[in-house]
Amino acid sequence: MSKLFIPTVNVGLAHEADIYCLELSQPFTITAGGDGVLKLWKNKILEGQLPKEHVYTLNVNQVGIHHAHYLHYIEPVDQKEIFLVACVGFNGSLHLYEFDLTEKKFHNLSESVKFSGAKDEAGSQLGIDFNESFWSVKFVPKDLINGIETHKLVLATVEGSLISYNFEYLSGEQSFSKDEVTHSEFSFKNKQKINTLTKINKSDGFPLALDCNNVRKIITMGYSNGEVLILELQTLRTLFNISLSPYPVRNLKVSHDGKLLSIAHDMGSYGRMSLVDTDYGEHLGDYTVATHSATAAGSATTNESLIGFAHNKWVLQNDFNESDEFCISGGLDGKLRVWNTIKRERVSTLNMSNLDIEDETKILTHDEHNNNLDNPGILGCKYIPKNYRGGMGSDSNEGLVVVCLDRSVRWYREAGGI
């Protein structure tokens, strides 16, 4: 079964530098990049309206942003709708903002958050060191049905530590508390001491990828040495240590039901997509397209062998659709592929072209290193659930959003009945 997607709207030169972060929330498509700017693109725009006229922009970090995530939640008691965004800059700093959905304004929480609970030896309350060397960030929303009583802010540092904060919304102010699990030595061993900070140290790999799931209640971390950890969300106890290859893990995505983990990782210069069962830590298989290569698997011979990979270049982001029936992968080869999750069959391929951009004055043909961008590589891709976007057919069809090396944002809608 094939799936077709129709381009609906796009923005050329959406940022002044490469777009390293793409996230999708119900109200906004979120982008951030090397220009240090955070942008919230309104999803519910009508036919004929331009995204650039419905975007909220904030200058966050002069050295650029490489990771961002959001929390969108309606508090059950007072029906307060909150929207938080956390960003990590290239200098390792953390930036935390609330976007007021009524006033359409950003509020900096980095200096105004209040902390409760843990204290240091001097008796002072422990807070977030926003200038610590962070690498990635994730929010985990409160989920009373699944036993998660507070929101969580999960952070990975460049040293390989994992820090988890509990926080809740209190009368317009954010209150954070944190529990700590300290490992005196962590090399995928379960040596831990429960104190008041949730922290795991891993010395022999850089933590490139991070994802969380509040249904299965797990955290996943992927490292530059190919290792993948699946940890229990509340205690950070290691559930599984998975090693499928010695190559870097670029991105991790847990399915919405928490049962599957999609791993985007390298295989030489090629992009590999693997599927893992989170209940048993079992490798279920790979998503593959036949590719001729003499070196992709690290072979020293010059004879070509038939090797299956997902993309001809690295895959930097992957995502599941709302039902987990399909998974997408975006490669630096300029191709976005849609896969049947369980069968691991390719059902669609979208080829990126800089000629996709409607505004000819916003087409980037070469980057600053004079690399040709006729078919720009994909830096990020997300599945769009039904009824997130405005316009014809969006209430009954899913969609896609893609950011590419030509610094553009492209939105698509699945072809089907409207």
PDB file of N, CA and C in Angstrom, residues 328-393:
ATOM      1  N   ILE A 328       8.258   7.556   9.898  1.00  0.00           N
ATOM      2  CA  ILE A 328       8.955   8.303   8.855  1.00  0.00           C
ATOM      3  C   ILE A 328      10.423   8.476   9.224  1.00  0.00           C
ATOM      4  N   SER A 329      11.241   8.656   8.200  1.00  0.00           N
ATOM      5  CA  SER A 329      12.666   8.929   8.397  1.00  0.00           C
ATOM      6  C   SER A 329      13.102   9.974   7.388  1.00  0.00           C
ATOM      7  N   GLY A 330      13.912  10.922   7.841  1.00  0.00           N
ATOM      8  CA  GLY A 330      14.431  11.961   6.957  1.00  0.00           C
ATOM      9  C   GLY A 330      15.938  11.869   6.870  1.00  0.00           C
ATOM     10  N   GLY A 331      16.469  11.780   5.659  1.00  0.00           N
ATOM     11  CA  GLY A 331      17.901  11.569   5.480  1.00  0.00           C
ATOM     12  C   GLY A 331      18.601  12.763   4.856  1.00  0.00           C
ATOM     13  N   LEU A 332      19.910  12.815   5.051  1.00  0.00           N
ATOM     14  CA  LEU A 332      20.715  13.849   4.409  1.00  0.00           C
ATOM     15  C   LEU A 332      20.836  13.623   2.905  1.00  0.00           C
ATOM     16  N   ASP A 333      20.269  12.520   2.411  1.00  0.00           N
ATOM     17  CA  ASP A 333      20.199  12.291   0.968  1.00  0.00           C
ATOM     18  C   ASP A 333      19.040  13.048   0.327  1.00  0.00           C
ATOM     19  N   GLY A 334      18.306  13.832   1.128  1.00  0.00           N
ATOM     20  CA  GLY A 334      17.202  14.624   0.597  1.00  0.00           C
ATOM     21  C   GLY A 334      15.925  13.849   0.384  1.00  0.00           C
ATOM     22  N   LYS A 335      15.824  12.681   1.003  1.00  0.00           N
ATOM     23  CA  LYS A 335      14.628  11.856   0.853  1.00  0.00           C
ATOM     24  C   LYS A 335      13.929  11.681   2.198  1.00  0.00           C
ATOM     25  N   LEU A 336      12.607  11.808   2.168  1.00  0.00           N
ATOM     26  CA  LEU A 336      11.793  11.477   3.328  1.00  0.00           C
ATOM     27  C   LEU A 336      11.023  10.205   3.007  1.00  0.00           C
ATOM     28  N   ARG A 337      11.190   9.195   3.857  1.00  0.00           N
ATOM     29  CA  ARG A 337      10.566   7.908   3.586  1.00  0.00           C
ATOM     30  C   ARG A 337       9.520   7.593   4.644  1.00  0.00           C
ATOM     31  N   VAL A 338       8.407   7.032   4.176  1.00  0.00           N
ATOM     32  CA  VAL A 338       7.322   6.589   5.051  1.00  0.00           C
ATOM     33  C   VAL A 338       7.327   5.071   5.042  1.00  0.00           C
ATOM     34  N   TRP A 339       7.316   4.483   6.249  1.00  0.00           N
ATOM     35  CA  TRP A 339       7.421   3.035   6.392  1.00  0.00           C
ATOM     36  C   TRP A 339       6.204   2.480   7.123  1.00  0.00           C
ATOM     37  N   ASN A 340       5.795   1.282   6.739  1.00  0.00           N
ATOM     38  CA  ASN A 340       4.854   0.532   7.559  1.00  0.00           C
ATOM     39  C   ASN A 340       5.624   0.020   8.767  1.00  0.00           C
ATOM     40  N   THR A 341       5.162   0.367   9.961  1.00  0.00           N
ATOM     41  CA  THR A 341       5.955   0.123  11.166  1.00  0.00           C
ATOM     42  C   THR A 341       6.264  -1.353  11.373  1.00  0.00           C
ATOM     43  N   ILE A 342       5.252  -2.193  11.370  1.00  0.00           N
ATOM     44  CA  ILE A 342       5.445  -3.605  11.703  1.00  0.00           C
ATOM     45  C   ILE A 342       6.037  -4.382  10.532  1.00  0.00           C
ATOM     46  N   LYS A 343       5.507  -4.177   9.333  1.00  0.00           N
ATOM     47  CA  LYS A 343       6.024  -4.895   8.165  1.00  0.00           C
ATOM     48  C   LYS A 343       7.398  -4.373   7.747  1.00  0.00           C
ATOM     49  N   ARG A 344       7.727  -3.139   8.180  1.00  0.00           N
ATOM     50  CA  ARG A 344       8.994  -2.482   7.847  1.00  0.00           C
ATOM     51  C   ARG A 344       9.168  -2.340   6.330  1.00  0.00           C
ATOM     52  N   GLU A 345       8.031  -2.109   5.654  1.00  0.00           N
ATOM     53  CA  GLU A 345       8.044  -1.903   4.214  1.00  0.00           C
ATOM     54  C   GLU A 345       7.926  -0.418   3.899  1.00  0.00           C
ATOM     55  N   ARG A 346       8.669   0.011   2.899  1.00  0.00           N
ATOM     56  CA  ARG A 346       8.580   1.414   2.467  1.00  0.00           C
ATOM     57  C   ARG A 346       7.290   1.612   1.681  1.00  0.00           C
ATOM     58  N   VAL A 347       6.498   2.608   2.085  1.00  0.00           N
ATOM     59  CA  VAL A 347       5.223   2.856   1.410  1.00  0.00           C
ATOM     60  C   VAL A 347       5.224   4.186   0.657  1.00  0.00           C
ATOM     61  N   SER A 348       6.234   5.018   0.880  1.00  0.00           N
ATOM     62  CA  SER A 348       6.284   6.288   0.163  1.00  0.00           C
ATOM     63  C   SER A 348       7.665   6.911   0.304  1.00  0.00           C
ATOM     64  N   THR A 349       8.070   7.659  -0.708  1.00  0.00           N
ATOM     65  CA  THR A 349       9.307   8.441  -0.666  1.00  0.00           C
ATOM     66  C   THR A 349       9.039   9.825  -1.235  1.00  0.00           C
ATOM     67  N   LEU A 350       9.402  10.851  -0.486  1.00  0.00           N
ATOM     68  CA  LEU A 350       9.305  12.229  -0.955  1.00  0.00           C
ATOM     69  C   LEU A 350      10.715  12.743  -1.206  1.00  0.00           C
ATOM     70  N   ASN A 351      10.950  13.278  -2.391  1.00  0.00           N
ATOM     71  CA  ASN A 351      12.251  13.823  -2.755  1.00  0.00           C
ATOM     72  C   ASN A 351      12.229  15.343  -2.598  1.00  0.00           C
ATOM     73  N   MET A 352      13.147  15.855  -1.793  1.00  0.00           N
ATOM     74  CA  MET A 352      13.214  17.287  -1.561  1.00  0.00           C
ATOM     75  C   MET A 352      13.913  17.987  -2.736  1.00  0.00           C
ATOM     76  N   SER A 353      13.438  19.166  -3.077  1.00  0.00           N
ATOM     77  CA  SER A 353      14.051  19.994  -4.112  1.00  0.00           C
ATOM     78  C   SER A 353      13.941  21.452  -3.691  1.00  0.00           C
ATOM     79  N   ASN A 354      15.000  22.218  -3.944  1.00  0.00           N
ATOM     80  CA  ASN A 354      14.902  23.636  -3.584  1.00  0.00           C
ATOM     81  C   ASN A 354      13.896  24.379  -4.455  1.00  0.00           C
ATOM     82  N   LEU A 355      13.476  23.761  -5.557  1.00  0.00           N
ATOM     83  CA  LEU A 355      12.445  24.366  -6.399  1.00  0.00           C
ATOM     84  C   LEU A 355      11.052  24.204  -5.798  1.00  0.00           C
ATOM     85  N   ASP A 356      10.957  23.462  -4.675  1.00  0.00           N
ATOM     86  CA  ASP A 356       9.674  23.361  -3.975  1.00  0.00           C
ATOM     87  C   ASP A 356       9.233  24.717  -3.427  1.00  0.00           C
ATOM     88  N   ILE A 357      10.195  25.572  -3.128  1.00  0.00           N
ATOM     89  CA  ILE A 357       9.898  26.836  -2.457  1.00  0.00           C
ATOM     90  C   ILE A 357       9.166  27.775  -3.412  1.00  0.00           C
ATOM     91  N   GLU A 358       8.010  28.272  -2.956  1.00  0.00           N
ATOM     92  CA  GLU A 358       7.150  29.084  -3.813  1.00  0.00           C
ATOM     93  C   GLU A 358       7.742  30.467  -4.088  1.00  0.00           C
ATOM     94  N   ASP A 359       8.360  31.071  -3.082  1.00  0.00           N
ATOM     95  CA  ASP A 359       8.947  32.404  -3.234  1.00  0.00           C
ATOM     96  C   ASP A 359      10.357  32.264  -3.806  1.00  0.00           C
ATOM     97  N   GLU A 360      10.530  32.638  -5.068  1.00  0.00           N
ATOM     98  CA  GLU A 360      11.815  32.455  -5.738  1.00  0.00           C
ATOM     99  C   GLU A 360      12.936  33.253  -5.082  1.00  0.00           C
ATOM    100  N   THR A 361      12.587  34.323  -4.392  1.00  0.00           N
ATOM    101  CA  THR A 361      13.612  35.139  -3.727  1.00  0.00           C
ATOM    102  C   THR A 361      14.121  34.477  -2.451  1.00  0.00           C
ATOM    103  N   LYS A 362      13.474  33.397  -2.025  1.00  0.00           N
ATOM    104  CA  LYS A 362      13.845  32.703  -0.791  1.00  0.00           C
ATOM    105  C   LYS A 362      14.434  31.322  -1.061  1.00  0.00           C
ATOM    106  N   ILE A 363      14.867  31.085  -2.279  1.00  0.00           N
ATOM    107  CA  ILE A 363      15.462  29.797  -2.630  1.00  0.00           C
ATOM    108  C   ILE A 363      16.970  29.865  -2.398  1.00  0.00           C
ATOM    109  N   LEU A 364      17.485  28.945  -1.606  1.00  0.00           N
ATOM    110  CA  LEU A 364      18.924  28.861  -1.342  1.00  0.00           C
ATOM    111  C   LEU A 364      19.508  27.762  -2.219  1.00  0.00           C
ATOM    112  N   THR A 365      20.349  28.138  -3.175  1.00  0.00           N
ATOM    113  CA  THR A 365      20.900  27.171  -4.126  1.00  0.00           C
ATOM    114  C   THR A 365      22.215  26.567  -3.665  1.00  0.00           C
ATOM    115  N   HIS A 366      22.999  27.330  -2.871  1.00  0.00           N
ATOM    116  CA  HIS A 366      24.278  26.854  -2.350  1.00  0.00           C
ATOM    117  C   HIS A 366      24.444  27.369  -0.925  1.00  0.00           C
ATOM    118  N   ASP A 367      25.117  26.576  -0.101  1.00  0.00           N
ATOM    119  CA  ASP A 367      25.384  27.049   1.252  1.00  0.00           C
ATOM    120  C   ASP A 367      26.683  27.854   1.274  1.00  0.00           C
ATOM    121  N   GLU A 368      27.117  28.258   2.482  1.00  0.00           N
ATOM    122  CA  GLU A 368      28.307  29.104   2.590  1.00  0.00           C
ATOM    123  C   GLU A 368      29.582  28.379   2.191  1.00  0.00           C
ATOM    124  N   HIS A 369      29.531  27.040   2.091  1.00  0.00           N
ATOM    125  CA  HIS A 369      30.692  26.264   1.647  1.00  0.00           C
ATOM    126  C   HIS A 369      30.579  25.893   0.168  1.00  0.00           C
ATOM    127  N   ASN A 370      29.609  26.504  -0.516  1.00  0.00           N
ATOM    128  CA  ASN A 370      29.362  26.302  -1.943  1.00  0.00           C
ATOM    129  C   ASN A 370      28.865  24.892  -2.260  1.00  0.00           C
ATOM    130  N   ASN A 371      28.273  24.219  -1.278  1.00  0.00           N
ATOM    131  CA  ASN A 371      27.654  22.922  -1.531  1.00  0.00           C
ATOM    132  C   ASN A 371      26.319  23.124  -2.240  1.00  0.00           C
ATOM    133  N   ASN A 372      26.084  22.325  -3.261  1.00  0.00           N
ATOM    134  CA  ASN A 372      24.855  22.431  -4.039  1.00  0.00           C
ATOM    135  C   ASN A 372      23.654  21.967  -3.224  1.00  0.00           C
ATOM    136  N   LEU A 373      22.589  22.757  -3.244  1.00  0.00           N
ATOM    137  CA  LEU A 373      21.382  22.447  -2.476  1.00  0.00           C
ATOM    138  C   LEU A 373      20.179  22.206  -3.378  1.00  0.00           C
ATOM    139  N   ASP A 374      20.427  21.697  -4.588  1.00  0.00           N
ATOM    140  CA  ASP A 374      19.301  21.373  -5.464  1.00  0.00           C
ATOM    141  C   ASP A 374      18.378  20.350  -4.810  1.00  0.00           C
ATOM    142  N   ASN A 375      18.971  19.392  -4.121  1.00  0.00           N
ATOM    143  CA  ASN A 375      18.208  18.389  -3.368  1.00  0.00           C
ATOM    144  C   ASN A 375      18.681  18.424  -1.923  1.00  0.00           C
ATOM    145  N   PRO A 376      18.191  19.381  -1.159  1.00  0.00           N
ATOM    146  CA  PRO A 376      18.732  19.609   0.190  1.00  0.00           C
ATOM    147  C   PRO A 376      18.473  18.446   1.135  1.00  0.00           C
ATOM    148  N   GLY A 377      19.472  18.137   1.938  1.00  0.00           N
ATOM    149  CA  GLY A 377      19.317  17.096   2.943  1.00  0.00           C
ATOM    150  C   GLY A 377      18.313  17.494   4.009  1.00  0.00           C
ATOM    151  N   ILE A 378      17.709  16.487   4.634  1.00  0.00           N
ATOM    152  CA  ILE A 378      16.681  16.716   5.651  1.00  0.00           C
ATOM    153  C   ILE A 378      17.319  16.706   7.032  1.00  0.00           C
ATOM    154  N   LEU A 379      17.078  17.767   7.792  1.00  0.00           N
ATOM    155  CA  LEU A 379      17.574  17.863   9.161  1.00  0.00           C
ATOM    156  C   LEU A 379      16.524  17.457  10.186  1.00  0.00           C
ATOM    157  N   GLY A 380      15.244  17.533   9.816  1.00  0.00           N
ATOM    158  CA  GLY A 380      14.191  17.181  10.766  1.00  0.00           C
ATOM    159  C   GLY A 380      12.891  16.886  10.056  1.00  0.00           C
ATOM    160  N   CYS A 381      12.092  15.976  10.629  1.00  0.00           N
ATOM    161  CA  CYS A 381      10.784  15.637  10.066  1.00  0.00           C
ATOM    162  C   CYS A 381       9.861  15.177  11.187  1.00  0.00           C
ATOM    163  N   LYS A 382       8.591  15.556  11.080  1.00  0.00           N
ATOM    164  CA  LYS A 382       7.600  15.168  12.075  1.00  0.00           C
ATOM    165  C   LYS A 382       6.294  14.811  11.374  1.00  0.00           C
ATOM    166  N   TYR A 383       5.600  13.808  11.940  1.00  0.00           N
ATOM    167  CA  TYR A 383       4.253  13.464  11.487  1.00  0.00           C
ATOM    168  C   TYR A 383       3.265  14.448  12.097  1.00  0.00           C
ATOM    169  N   ILE A 384       2.286  14.895  11.329  1.00  0.00           N
ATOM    170  CA  ILE A 384       1.256  15.813  11.810  1.00  0.00           C
ATOM    171  C   ILE A 384      -0.051  15.048  11.984  1.00  0.00           C
ATOM    172  N   PRO A 385      -0.599  14.972  13.199  1.00  0.00           N
ATOM    173  CA  PRO A 385      -1.880  14.279  13.400  1.00  0.00           C
ATOM    174  C   PRO A 385      -3.029  14.998  12.693  1.00  0.00           C
ATOM    175  N   LYS A 386      -4.118  14.305  12.535  1.00  0.00           N
ATOM    176  CA  LYS A 386      -5.316  14.907  11.951  1.00  0.00           C
ATOM    177  C   LYS A 386      -5.793  16.075  12.811  1.00  0.00           C
ATOM    178  N   ASN A 387      -6.308  17.091  12.148  1.00  0.00           N
ATOM    179  CA  ASN A 387      -6.932  18.253  12.788  1.00  0.00           C
ATOM    180  C   ASN A 387      -5.938  19.173  13.497  1.00  0.00           C
ATOM    181  N   TYR A 388      -4.642  18.992  13.260  1.00  0.00           N
ATOM    182  CA  TYR A 388      -3.655  19.923  13.808  1.00  0.00           C
ATOM    183  C   TYR A 388      -3.518  21.155  12.920  1.00  0.00           C
ATOM    184  N   ARG A 389      -3.489  20.927  11.615  1.00  0.00           N
ATOM    185  CA  ARG A 389      -3.289  22.025  10.681  1.00  0.00           C
ATOM    186  C   ARG A 389      -4.629  22.577  10.210  1.00  0.00           C
ATOM    187  N   GLY A 390      -4.596  23.818   9.717  1.00  0.00           N
ATOM    188  CA  GLY A 390      -5.765  24.395   9.086  1.00  0.00           C
ATOM    189  C   GLY A 390      -5.759  24.093   7.601  1.00  0.00           C
ATOM    190  N   GLY A 391      -6.815  24.469   6.918  1.00  0.00           N
ATOM    191  CA  GLY A 391      -6.878  24.262   5.487  1.00  0.00           C
ATOM    192  C   GLY A 391      -7.666  23.037   5.101  1.00  0.00           C
ATOM    193  N   MET A 392      -7.923  22.908   3.820  1.00  0.00           N
ATOM    194  CA  MET A 392      -8.751  21.842   3.279  1.00  0.00           C
ATOM    195  C   MET A 392      -8.150  20.465   3.549  1.00  0.00           C
ATOM    196  N   GLY A 393      -8.956  19.569   4.087  1.00  0.00           N
ATOM    197  CA  GLY A 393      -8.553  18.187   4.290  1.00  0.00           C
ATOM    198  C   GLY A 393      -7.731  17.910   5.522  1.00  0.00           C
TER     199      GLY A 393
END
